[in-house]
């Protein structure tokens, strides 16, 4: 079936709608990985019907409609059924995929299926249940070079400093120009906005200044909530943003990255880019235009005059993602000072403590419920085994 879907896509360019009646389009279903990648390259309108048992509301494949198969069959006015049936019988093609046999007569088809020839063919060419992944051999970067639509488009960078910190001897002022240089090499020259998520209570002052004086926004978080805040901010507004946008994530949270953003290139004209400190061990279901190793990205050649813009010109924003407050006044120096004062304040410490305590409690509760579950199972086994 999947081979036919792929073939049909090849012969019928979008816009077009496809309906898939299968339980394999849910997350981790046989079709979802490959289909999600195909949809990022060419967008078809997809609708899905599924049996209730296998339904899982999360899927990597974006659909415009989903029906439960049984309800779909029962929902329409039933008095039309007879007429529909006759029409289908007249036009439906009956085929055996193992033999490449096709006919329109039901009697002939039945007879063929019970024939010696068919049994023999099916033995040699059994119908495989695992679909061929046609996107598996697509290049690692797809397609790296900028299309005219994306060449001048905005570049939004979301950077997790816990996973990808700045090396100790590295000049923080070089981060922005290095990222810009890497994008320019591929033909992307749009305005770059970078938000760095990290613990700025423990970040050295020269790093904080180096980043913000070059226009990198900083967002204070703690490790446990970083990815939640970062992907929350990334998705906010993007699902409804129809302007082509280049989105880059610098993080090792590959799985969450794929989970959070796989819908964007299927729905919007967004391109995705990724930098990480270690490669994902599995190929992602996301089509990224480029992937970089964080350390090699930082080594991009940067021309001297691009490196430093004057501090006073910096428009960098400061956020506390724990207290949900920000500093965006006109003067850089006072923004920086207010941010630093806030991070040392009692008010901020209280908020940070509250979040940490809550997460700790959640962990304890989870462990406790696992213990109870284990004990219950042991008890059941001891009492009911013969
Ligand atoms: Zn056959
Ligand atoms: Zn705060």
mmCIF file of C-alpha atoms and ligand atoms in Angstrom:
data_model
loop_
_atom_site.group_PDB
_atom_site.id
_atom_site.type_symbol
_atom_site.label_atom_id
_atom_site.label_comp_id
_atom_site.label_asym_id
_atom_site.label_seq_id
_atom_site.Cartn_x
_atom_site.Cartn_y
_atom_site.Cartn_z
ATOM 1 C CA UNK A 1 0.000 0.000 0.000
ATOM 2 C CA UNK A 2 2.709 2.440 0.980
ATOM 3 C CA UNK A 3 4.551 1.909 -2.298
ATOM 4 C CA UNK A 4 1.366 2.822 -4.141
ATOM 5 C CA UNK A 5 0.932 5.940 -1.998
ATOM 6 C CA UNK A 6 4.447 7.054 -2.866
ATOM 7 C CA UNK A 7 3.921 6.280 -6.536
ATOM 8 C CA UNK A 8 0.666 8.229 -6.573
ATOM 9 C CA UNK A 9 2.384 11.218 -4.994
ATOM 10 C CA UNK A 10 4.975 11.087 -7.735
ATOM 11 C CA UNK A 11 2.348 11.181 -10.455
ATOM 12 C CA UNK A 12 -0.037 13.703 -8.897
ATOM 13 C CA UNK A 13 1.626 16.891 -7.734
ATOM 14 C CA UNK A 14 -0.178 18.919 -5.056
ATOM 15 C CA UNK A 15 -2.563 20.530 -4.391
ATOM 16 C CA UNK A 16 -4.397 17.269 -3.821
ATOM 17 C CA UNK A 17 -5.979 15.423 -0.942
ATOM 18 C CA UNK A 18 -5.198 11.895 0.153
ATOM 19 C CA UNK A 19 -7.195 9.806 2.540
ATOM 20 C CA UNK A 20 -5.397 7.037 4.363
ATOM 21 C CA UNK A 21 -7.367 4.351 6.153
ATOM 22 C CA UNK A 22 -4.832 2.712 8.395
ATOM 23 C CA UNK A 23 -3.634 2.442 11.956
ATOM 24 C CA UNK A 24 -0.021 2.905 10.916
ATOM 25 C CA UNK A 25 -0.079 6.702 10.728
ATOM 26 C CA UNK A 26 -0.052 7.173 14.515
ATOM 27 C CA UNK A 27 3.228 7.886 16.304
ATOM 28 C CA UNK A 28 5.674 5.011 15.820
ATOM 29 C CA UNK A 29 3.324 3.428 13.293
ATOM 30 C CA UNK A 30 4.950 1.797 10.267
ATOM 31 C CA UNK A 31 4.060 4.659 7.943
ATOM 32 C CA UNK A 32 4.490 7.697 10.178
ATOM 33 C CA UNK A 33 8.254 8.262 10.024
ATOM 34 C CA UNK A 34 8.529 8.225 6.266
ATOM 35 C CA UNK A 35 5.220 9.902 5.567
ATOM 36 C CA UNK A 36 6.078 12.771 7.925
ATOM 37 C CA UNK A 37 9.283 13.347 5.968
ATOM 38 C CA UNK A 38 7.502 13.196 2.612
ATOM 39 C CA UNK A 39 4.968 15.727 3.858
ATOM 40 C CA UNK A 40 7.740 18.139 4.796
ATOM 41 C CA UNK A 41 9.027 18.080 1.240
ATOM 42 C CA UNK A 42 5.656 18.123 -0.553
ATOM 43 C CA UNK A 43 2.525 19.069 1.304
ATOM 44 C CA UNK A 44 -0.647 17.167 0.485
ATOM 45 C CA UNK A 45 -3.867 17.602 2.344
ATOM 46 C CA UNK A 46 -4.132 14.412 4.389
ATOM 47 C CA UNK A 47 -7.176 12.950 6.045
ATOM 48 C CA UNK A 48 -7.062 9.852 8.164
ATOM 49 C CA UNK A 49 -9.400 7.112 9.281
ATOM 50 C CA UNK A 50 -8.327 4.790 12.083
ATOM 51 C CA UNK A 51 -9.753 2.028 14.240
ATOM 52 C CA UNK A 52 -10.350 3.193 17.774
ATOM 53 C CA UNK A 53 -8.108 0.606 19.389
ATOM 54 C CA UNK A 54 -4.966 1.926 17.786
ATOM 55 C CA UNK A 55 -5.774 5.602 17.983
ATOM 56 C CA UNK A 56 -3.208 7.824 19.559
ATOM 57 C CA UNK A 57 -3.854 11.524 19.422
ATOM 58 C CA UNK A 58 -0.194 12.278 18.866
ATOM 59 C CA UNK A 59 1.157 11.754 15.412
ATOM 60 C CA UNK A 60 4.140 13.047 13.498
ATOM 61 C CA UNK A 61 1.972 13.379 10.430
ATOM 62 C CA UNK A 62 -0.218 16.452 10.249
ATOM 63 C CA UNK A 63 -3.760 15.728 9.062
ATOM 64 C CA UNK A 64 -6.641 18.063 8.350
ATOM 65 C CA UNK A 65 -9.258 15.547 9.450
ATOM 66 C CA UNK A 66 -9.443 12.323 11.430
ATOM 67 C CA UNK A 67 -12.267 9.892 11.617
ATOM 68 C CA UNK A 68 -12.893 6.767 13.538
ATOM 69 C CA UNK A 69 -13.395 4.149 10.850
ATOM 70 C CA UNK A 70 -16.533 2.537 12.295
ATOM 71 C CA UNK A 71 -18.200 5.890 12.867
ATOM 72 C CA UNK A 72 -17.309 6.978 9.384
ATOM 73 C CA UNK A 73 -19.031 3.927 7.941
ATOM 74 C CA UNK A 74 -22.091 4.398 10.078
ATOM 75 C CA UNK A 75 -22.427 8.140 9.993
ATOM 76 C CA UNK A 76 -23.883 8.993 6.570
ATOM 77 C CA UNK A 77 -27.509 8.425 5.700
ATOM 78 C CA UNK A 78 -27.782 4.726 5.135
ATOM 79 C CA UNK A 79 -30.442 4.827 2.431
ATOM 80 C CA UNK A 80 -27.801 5.760 -0.109
ATOM 81 C CA UNK A 81 -25.849 2.607 0.529
ATOM 82 C CA UNK A 82 -27.394 0.418 -2.128
ATOM 83 C CA UNK A 83 -26.766 2.835 -4.911
ATOM 84 C CA UNK A 84 -23.163 3.400 -3.816
ATOM 85 C CA UNK A 85 -22.485 -0.315 -3.736
ATOM 86 C CA UNK A 86 -23.562 -0.831 -7.326
ATOM 87 C CA UNK A 87 -21.470 2.050 -8.498
ATOM 88 C CA UNK A 88 -18.371 0.696 -6.775
ATOM 89 C CA UNK A 89 -18.902 -2.704 -8.331
ATOM 90 C CA UNK A 90 -18.993 -1.188 -11.766
ATOM 91 C CA UNK A 91 -15.791 0.782 -11.509
ATOM 92 C CA UNK A 92 -13.605 -0.858 -8.875
ATOM 93 C CA UNK A 93 -10.393 -2.456 -10.006
ATOM 94 C CA UNK A 94 -9.469 -5.693 -8.287
ATOM 95 C CA UNK A 95 -5.802 -6.470 -8.188
ATOM 96 C CA UNK A 96 -3.324 -8.856 -6.641
ATOM 97 C CA UNK A 97 -0.105 -7.100 -5.701
ATOM 98 C CA UNK A 98 1.952 -10.293 -5.657
ATOM 99 C CA UNK A 99 1.118 -11.247 -9.242
ATOM 100 C CA UNK A 100 0.439 -7.817 -10.699
ATOM 101 C CA UNK A 101 -2.886 -9.244 -11.703
ATOM 102 C CA UNK A 102 -5.804 -6.891 -12.353
ATOM 103 C CA UNK A 103 -9.412 -7.400 -13.340
ATOM 104 C CA UNK A 104 -12.842 -5.878 -12.786
ATOM 105 C CA UNK A 105 -14.923 -8.983 -12.381
ATOM 106 C CA UNK A 106 -15.480 -10.214 -8.880
ATOM 107 C CA UNK A 107 -16.050 -13.794 -9.988
ATOM 108 C CA UNK A 108 -12.910 -13.853 -12.055
ATOM 109 C CA UNK A 109 -10.902 -12.336 -9.220
ATOM 110 C CA UNK A 110 -12.110 -14.905 -6.689
ATOM 111 C CA UNK A 111 -11.211 -17.657 -9.072
ATOM 112 C CA UNK A 112 -7.781 -16.198 -9.638
ATOM 113 C CA UNK A 113 -7.049 -15.947 -5.911
ATOM 114 C CA UNK A 114 -7.682 -19.647 -5.451
ATOM 115 C CA UNK A 115 -5.551 -20.599 -8.442
ATOM 116 C CA UNK A 116 -2.268 -22.523 -8.350
ATOM 117 C CA UNK A 117 -0.532 -19.691 -10.172
ATOM 118 C CA UNK A 118 -1.461 -17.112 -7.556
ATOM 119 C CA UNK A 119 -0.424 -19.328 -4.638
ATOM 120 C CA UNK A 120 2.931 -19.898 -6.304
ATOM 121 C CA UNK A 121 3.512 -16.182 -6.948
ATOM 122 C CA UNK A 122 2.531 -15.266 -3.430
ATOM 123 C CA UNK A 123 5.035 -17.781 -2.101
ATOM 124 C CA UNK A 124 7.817 -16.154 -4.105
ATOM 125 C CA UNK A 125 6.700 -12.518 -3.715
ATOM 126 C CA UNK A 126 4.936 -12.323 -0.366
ATOM 127 C CA UNK A 127 3.316 -9.002 0.494
ATOM 128 C CA UNK A 128 5.701 -7.355 2.907
ATOM 129 C CA UNK A 129 4.221 -5.748 5.964
ATOM 130 C CA UNK A 130 7.123 -3.365 6.540
ATOM 131 C CA UNK A 131 6.931 -0.494 4.082
ATOM 132 C CA UNK A 132 10.032 0.670 2.237
ATOM 133 C CA UNK A 133 11.231 3.974 3.595
ATOM 134 C CA UNK A 134 11.736 6.018 0.478
ATOM 135 C CA UNK A 135 13.194 9.006 2.317
ATOM 136 C CA UNK A 136 15.888 7.042 4.132
ATOM 137 C CA UNK A 137 18.533 7.766 1.517
ATOM 138 C CA UNK A 138 17.761 11.446 1.223
ATOM 139 C CA UNK A 139 20.848 13.506 1.933
ATOM 140 C CA UNK A 140 21.543 14.400 5.528
ATOM 141 C CA UNK A 141 20.902 18.045 4.703
ATOM 142 C CA UNK A 142 17.810 18.621 2.716
ATOM 143 C CA UNK A 143 18.148 20.961 0.780
ATOM 144 C CA UNK A 144 20.950 22.959 2.312
ATOM 145 C CA UNK A 145 21.089 25.870 -0.124
ATOM 146 C CA UNK A 146 18.584 28.656 0.429
ATOM 147 C CA UNK A 147 15.560 28.953 -1.828
ATOM 148 C CA UNK A 148 14.734 32.521 -2.932
ATOM 149 C CA UNK A 149 11.808 32.503 -0.521
ATOM 150 C CA UNK A 150 14.022 31.732 2.448
ATOM 151 C CA UNK A 151 17.257 33.516 1.533
ATOM 152 C CA UNK A 152 16.197 36.840 3.051
ATOM 153 C CA UNK A 153 13.731 35.429 5.581
ATOM 154 C CA UNK A 154 14.094 35.897 9.314
ATOM 155 C CA UNK A 155 16.376 33.480 11.169
ATOM 156 C CA UNK A 156 15.252 32.632 14.695
ATOM 157 C CA UNK A 157 17.779 30.821 16.878
ATOM 158 C CA UNK A 158 16.843 29.006 20.112
ATOM 159 C CA UNK A 159 19.914 28.073 22.094
ATOM 160 C CA UNK A 160 20.072 25.743 25.072
ATOM 161 C CA UNK A 161 23.279 26.706 26.891
ATOM 162 C CA UNK A 162 23.052 23.731 29.271
ATOM 163 C CA UNK A 163 23.576 21.283 26.396
ATOM 164 C CA UNK A 164 25.747 23.520 24.262
ATOM 165 C CA UNK A 165 27.756 25.848 26.503
ATOM 166 C CA UNK A 166 30.429 28.263 25.355
ATOM 167 C CA UNK A 167 33.914 26.722 25.637
ATOM 168 C CA UNK A 168 35.906 28.340 28.431
ATOM 169 C CA UNK A 169 38.463 30.214 26.398
ATOM 170 C CA UNK A 170 36.012 31.278 23.740
ATOM 171 C CA UNK A 171 35.082 34.949 23.279
ATOM 172 C CA UNK A 172 31.286 35.122 23.737
ATOM 173 C CA UNK A 173 31.103 38.065 21.356
ATOM 174 C CA UNK A 174 31.939 35.683 18.520
ATOM 175 C CA UNK A 175 28.838 33.510 18.909
ATOM 176 C CA UNK A 176 26.492 35.734 16.919
ATOM 177 C CA UNK A 177 28.878 36.439 14.005
ATOM 178 C CA UNK A 178 29.814 32.724 13.841
ATOM 179 C CA UNK A 179 26.175 31.694 13.503
ATOM 180 C CA UNK A 180 25.563 34.436 10.943
ATOM 181 C CA UNK A 181 28.607 33.343 8.956
ATOM 182 C CA UNK A 182 27.453 29.709 8.896
ATOM 183 C CA UNK A 183 24.072 30.778 7.539
ATOM 184 C CA UNK A 184 25.561 33.142 4.974
ATOM 185 C CA UNK A 185 27.695 30.315 3.613
ATOM 186 C CA UNK A 186 24.471 28.492 2.710
ATOM 187 C CA UNK A 187 22.926 31.616 1.200
ATOM 188 C CA UNK A 188 20.752 32.744 4.108
ATOM 189 C CA UNK A 189 21.200 36.433 4.865
ATOM 190 C CA UNK A 190 18.034 37.391 6.751
ATOM 191 C CA UNK A 191 18.102 39.141 10.134
ATOM 192 C CA UNK A 192 19.208 36.784 12.900
ATOM 193 C CA UNK A 193 17.655 36.827 16.333
ATOM 194 C CA UNK A 194 19.181 34.592 19.000
ATOM 195 C CA UNK A 195 17.790 33.707 22.420
ATOM 196 C CA UNK A 196 20.132 31.936 24.847
ATOM 197 C CA UNK A 197 18.565 29.858 27.639
ATOM 198 C CA UNK A 198 20.833 29.281 30.603
ATOM 199 C CA UNK A 199 21.471 29.774 34.294
ATOM 200 C CA UNK A 200 22.774 33.331 34.344
ATOM 201 C CA UNK A 201 23.348 33.244 38.073
ATOM 202 C CA UNK A 202 26.339 31.001 37.456
ATOM 203 C CA UNK A 203 27.364 32.346 34.041
ATOM 204 C CA UNK A 204 30.540 34.454 34.253
ATOM 205 C CA UNK A 205 29.923 38.165 33.840
ATOM 206 C CA UNK A 206 32.129 38.490 30.750
ATOM 207 C CA UNK A 207 30.024 35.821 28.985
ATOM 208 C CA UNK A 208 26.761 37.579 29.839
ATOM 209 C CA UNK A 209 28.172 40.893 28.635
ATOM 210 C CA UNK A 210 29.778 39.343 25.563
ATOM 211 C CA UNK A 211 26.500 37.825 24.456
ATOM 212 C CA UNK A 212 24.184 40.702 25.209
ATOM 213 C CA UNK A 213 26.483 43.422 23.910
ATOM 214 C CA UNK A 214 26.320 41.677 20.521
ATOM 215 C CA UNK A 215 22.533 41.558 20.578
ATOM 216 C CA UNK A 216 21.960 38.016 21.853
ATOM 217 C CA UNK A 217 18.833 37.883 24.042
ATOM 218 C CA UNK A 218 19.308 36.004 27.295
ATOM 219 C CA UNK A 219 16.658 34.008 29.154
ATOM 220 C CA UNK A 220 17.376 32.813 32.671
ATOM 221 C CA UNK A 221 16.097 29.304 33.456
ATOM 222 C CA UNK A 222 17.133 26.291 35.462
ATOM 223 C CA UNK A 223 18.095 22.986 33.853
ATOM 224 C CA UNK A 224 14.859 21.113 34.538
ATOM 225 C CA UNK A 225 12.549 23.613 32.884
ATOM 226 C CA UNK A 226 14.778 24.782 30.037
ATOM 227 C CA UNK A 227 13.420 22.675 27.209
ATOM 228 C CA UNK A 228 9.850 23.346 28.284
ATOM 229 C CA UNK A 229 10.348 27.111 28.218
ATOM 230 C CA UNK A 230 12.462 27.069 25.091
ATOM 231 C CA UNK A 231 10.144 24.964 22.919
ATOM 232 C CA UNK A 232 7.145 26.783 24.376
ATOM 233 C CA UNK A 233 8.622 30.083 23.220
ATOM 234 C CA UNK A 234 9.594 28.601 19.865
ATOM 235 C CA UNK A 235 6.122 27.308 19.088
ATOM 236 C CA UNK A 236 4.317 30.383 20.338
ATOM 237 C CA UNK A 237 3.090 32.195 17.277
ATOM 238 C CA UNK A 238 4.896 29.898 14.812
ATOM 239 C CA UNK A 239 1.982 27.572 14.146
ATOM 240 C CA UNK A 240 -0.021 30.488 12.775
ATOM 241 C CA UNK A 241 2.909 32.313 11.179
ATOM 242 C CA UNK A 242 2.581 31.939 7.414
ATOM 243 C CA UNK A 243 5.668 34.008 6.555
ATOM 244 C CA UNK A 244 8.588 31.762 5.563
ATOM 245 C CA UNK A 245 10.892 31.581 8.574
ATOM 246 C CA UNK A 246 14.194 29.854 9.250
ATOM 247 C CA UNK A 247 14.257 28.250 12.667
ATOM 248 C CA UNK A 248 17.388 26.950 14.310
ATOM 249 C CA UNK A 249 17.659 25.013 17.545
ATOM 250 C CA UNK A 250 20.957 24.558 19.369
ATOM 251 C CA UNK A 251 20.396 21.683 21.769
ATOM 252 C CA UNK A 252 20.870 17.974 22.398
ATOM 253 C CA UNK A 253 17.174 17.403 23.053
ATOM 254 C CA UNK A 254 16.808 15.790 19.617
ATOM 255 C CA UNK A 255 13.745 13.769 20.437
ATOM 256 C CA UNK A 256 11.858 16.689 21.921
ATOM 257 C CA UNK A 257 13.007 18.890 19.061
ATOM 258 C CA UNK A 258 11.551 16.454 16.540
ATOM 259 C CA UNK A 259 8.396 16.015 18.586
ATOM 260 C CA UNK A 260 7.817 19.748 18.980
ATOM 261 C CA UNK A 261 8.629 21.001 15.512
ATOM 262 C CA UNK A 262 7.769 18.202 13.064
ATOM 263 C CA UNK A 263 4.444 19.872 12.265
ATOM 264 C CA UNK A 264 5.954 23.221 11.289
ATOM 265 C CA UNK A 265 7.445 22.355 7.884
ATOM 266 C CA UNK A 266 4.355 20.298 7.072
ATOM 267 C CA UNK A 267 2.033 23.191 7.725
ATOM 268 C CA UNK A 268 4.075 26.365 7.325
ATOM 269 C CA UNK A 269 6.842 27.431 5.025
ATOM 270 C CA UNK A 270 9.425 27.058 7.744
ATOM 271 C CA UNK A 271 12.905 25.627 7.372
ATOM 272 C CA UNK A 272 14.603 23.900 10.273
ATOM 273 C CA UNK A 273 18.258 23.914 11.290
ATOM 274 C CA UNK A 274 19.966 22.097 14.119
ATOM 275 C CA UNK A 275 23.221 22.332 16.040
ATOM 276 C CA UNK A 276 24.193 19.892 18.785
ATOM 277 C CA UNK A 277 27.113 18.814 20.905
ATOM 278 C CA UNK A 278 26.484 15.156 20.028
ATOM 279 C CA UNK A 279 24.831 13.649 16.966
ATOM 280 C CA UNK A 280 21.421 12.017 17.313
ATOM 281 C CA UNK A 281 21.895 8.233 17.290
ATOM 282 C CA UNK A 282 18.862 7.763 15.076
ATOM 283 C CA UNK A 283 17.881 9.596 11.914
ATOM 284 C CA UNK A 284 15.223 12.156 12.815
ATOM 285 C CA UNK A 285 11.830 12.312 11.177
ATOM 286 C CA UNK A 286 12.558 15.976 10.581
ATOM 287 C CA UNK A 287 14.005 17.374 7.408
ATOM 288 C CA UNK A 288 16.612 19.855 8.529
ATOM 289 C CA UNK A 289 18.337 22.052 5.966
ATOM 290 C CA UNK A 290 21.610 21.872 7.857
ATOM 291 C CA UNK A 291 23.055 20.298 10.965
ATOM 292 C CA UNK A 292 26.214 21.433 12.696
ATOM 293 C CA UNK A 293 28.353 20.252 15.522
ATOM 294 C CA UNK A 294 28.278 23.097 18.035
ATOM 295 C CA UNK A 295 32.051 23.298 18.384
ATOM 296 C CA UNK A 296 32.690 23.450 14.669
ATOM 297 C CA UNK A 297 29.974 26.050 14.229
ATOM 298 C CA UNK A 298 31.756 28.303 16.720
ATOM 299 C CA UNK A 299 34.910 28.048 14.646
ATOM 300 C CA UNK A 300 33.318 29.708 11.614
ATOM 301 C CA UNK A 301 35.586 32.367 10.129
ATOM 302 C CA UNK A 302 34.462 35.800 11.340
ATOM 303 C CA UNK A 303 35.667 39.086 9.923
ATOM 304 C CA UNK A 304 36.989 41.495 12.591
ATOM 305 C CA UNK A 305 34.685 44.397 11.878
ATOM 306 C CA UNK A 306 31.566 42.211 12.214
ATOM 307 C CA UNK A 307 32.605 40.939 15.591
ATOM 308 C CA UNK A 308 31.852 43.881 17.813
ATOM 309 C CA UNK A 309 28.991 46.302 17.696
ATOM 310 C CA UNK A 310 29.089 48.966 20.371
ATOM 311 C CA UNK A 311 27.367 48.057 23.638
ATOM 312 C CA UNK A 312 25.145 51.109 23.432
ATOM 313 C CA UNK A 313 23.711 49.884 20.121
ATOM 314 C CA UNK A 314 22.732 46.499 21.498
ATOM 315 C CA UNK A 315 19.019 45.812 21.589
ATOM 316 C CA UNK A 316 19.388 42.554 23.506
ATOM 317 C CA UNK A 317 16.479 41.600 25.715
ATOM 318 C CA UNK A 318 16.706 40.049 29.166
ATOM 319 C CA UNK A 319 14.194 37.556 30.514
ATOM 320 C CA UNK A 320 13.637 35.628 33.681
ATOM 321 C CA UNK A 321 11.751 32.569 32.457
ATOM 322 C CA UNK A 322 11.070 31.519 36.046
ATOM 323 C CA UNK A 323 9.284 34.700 37.108
ATOM 324 C CA UNK A 324 8.068 35.483 33.580
ATOM 325 C CA UNK A 325 9.419 39.014 33.528
ATOM 326 C CA UNK A 326 11.567 40.849 31.001
ATOM 327 C CA UNK A 327 13.694 43.960 30.634
ATOM 328 C CA UNK A 328 13.487 45.841 27.364
ATOM 329 C CA UNK A 329 14.049 49.499 28.227
ATOM 330 C CA UNK A 330 15.946 51.778 25.803
ATOM 331 C CA UNK A 331 19.262 51.809 27.677
ATOM 332 C CA UNK A 332 21.458 48.689 27.453
ATOM 333 C CA UNK A 333 23.420 49.365 30.653
ATOM 334 C CA UNK A 334 20.350 49.770 32.825
ATOM 335 C CA UNK A 335 18.685 46.672 31.296
ATOM 336 C CA UNK A 336 21.759 44.638 32.122
ATOM 337 C CA UNK A 337 22.003 46.020 35.665
ATOM 338 C CA UNK A 338 18.298 45.520 36.372
ATOM 339 C CA UNK A 339 18.522 41.922 35.126
ATOM 340 C CA UNK A 340 21.528 41.164 37.323
ATOM 341 C CA UNK A 341 19.898 42.798 40.345
ATOM 342 C CA UNK A 342 16.747 40.763 39.751
ATOM 343 C CA UNK A 343 18.604 37.445 39.610
ATOM 344 C CA UNK A 344 20.118 38.198 43.023
ATOM 345 C CA UNK A 345 16.821 39.365 44.520
ATOM 346 C CA UNK A 346 14.828 37.599 47.226
ATOM 347 C CA UNK A 347 11.770 37.616 44.948
ATOM 348 C CA UNK A 348 13.597 35.662 42.240
ATOM 349 C CA UNK A 349 15.195 33.253 44.724
ATOM 350 C CA UNK A 350 11.735 32.449 46.113
ATOM 351 C CA UNK A 351 10.368 31.691 42.658
ATOM 352 C CA UNK A 352 13.344 29.485 41.793
ATOM 353 C CA UNK A 353 12.961 27.650 45.087
ATOM 354 C CA UNK A 354 9.238 27.096 44.494
ATOM 355 C CA UNK A 355 9.841 25.555 41.069
ATOM 356 C CA UNK A 356 12.685 23.345 42.273
ATOM 357 C CA UNK A 357 10.656 22.155 45.266
ATOM 358 C CA UNK A 358 7.664 21.397 43.047
ATOM 359 C CA UNK A 359 9.774 19.348 40.619
ATOM 360 C CA UNK A 360 11.389 17.498 43.501
ATOM 361 C CA UNK A 361 7.974 16.658 44.926
ATOM 362 C CA UNK A 362 6.791 15.449 41.531
ATOM 363 C CA UNK A 363 9.802 13.147 41.244
ATOM 364 C CA UNK A 364 9.206 11.757 44.737
ATOM 365 C CA UNK A 365 5.524 11.127 44.023
ATOM 366 C CA UNK A 366 6.385 9.330 40.842
ATOM 367 C CA UNK A 367 8.913 7.082 42.561
ATOM 368 C CA UNK A 368 6.464 6.395 45.334
ATOM 369 C CA UNK A 369 3.740 5.370 42.924
ATOM 370 C CA UNK A 370 6.211 3.074 41.144
ATOM 371 C CA UNK A 371 7.066 1.433 44.458
ATOM 372 C CA UNK A 372 3.390 0.906 45.232
ATOM 373 C CA UNK A 373 2.836 -0.530 41.784
ATOM 374 C CA UNK A 374 5.765 -2.921 42.190
ATOM 375 C CA UNK A 375 4.569 -4.102 45.592
ATOM 376 C CA UNK A 376 1.058 -4.641 44.306
ATOM 377 C CA UNK A 377 2.308 -6.776 41.422
ATOM 378 C CA UNK A 378 4.522 -8.835 43.724
ATOM 379 C CA UNK A 379 1.636 -9.374 46.093
ATOM 380 C CA UNK A 380 -0.640 -10.453 43.268
ATOM 381 C CA UNK A 381 1.958 -12.877 41.942
ATOM 382 C CA UNK A 382 2.545 -14.374 45.397
ATOM 383 C CA UNK A 383 -1.151 -14.854 46.061
ATOM 384 C CA UNK A 384 -2.378 -16.016 42.704
ATOM 385 C CA UNK A 385 0.410 -18.172 41.342
ATOM 386 C CA UNK A 386 -0.130 -21.887 41.518
HETATM 387 ZN ZN1 LIG B 1 -1.817 -13.153 -6.938
HETATM 388 ZN ZN1 LIG B 2 13.268 35.834 38.164
#
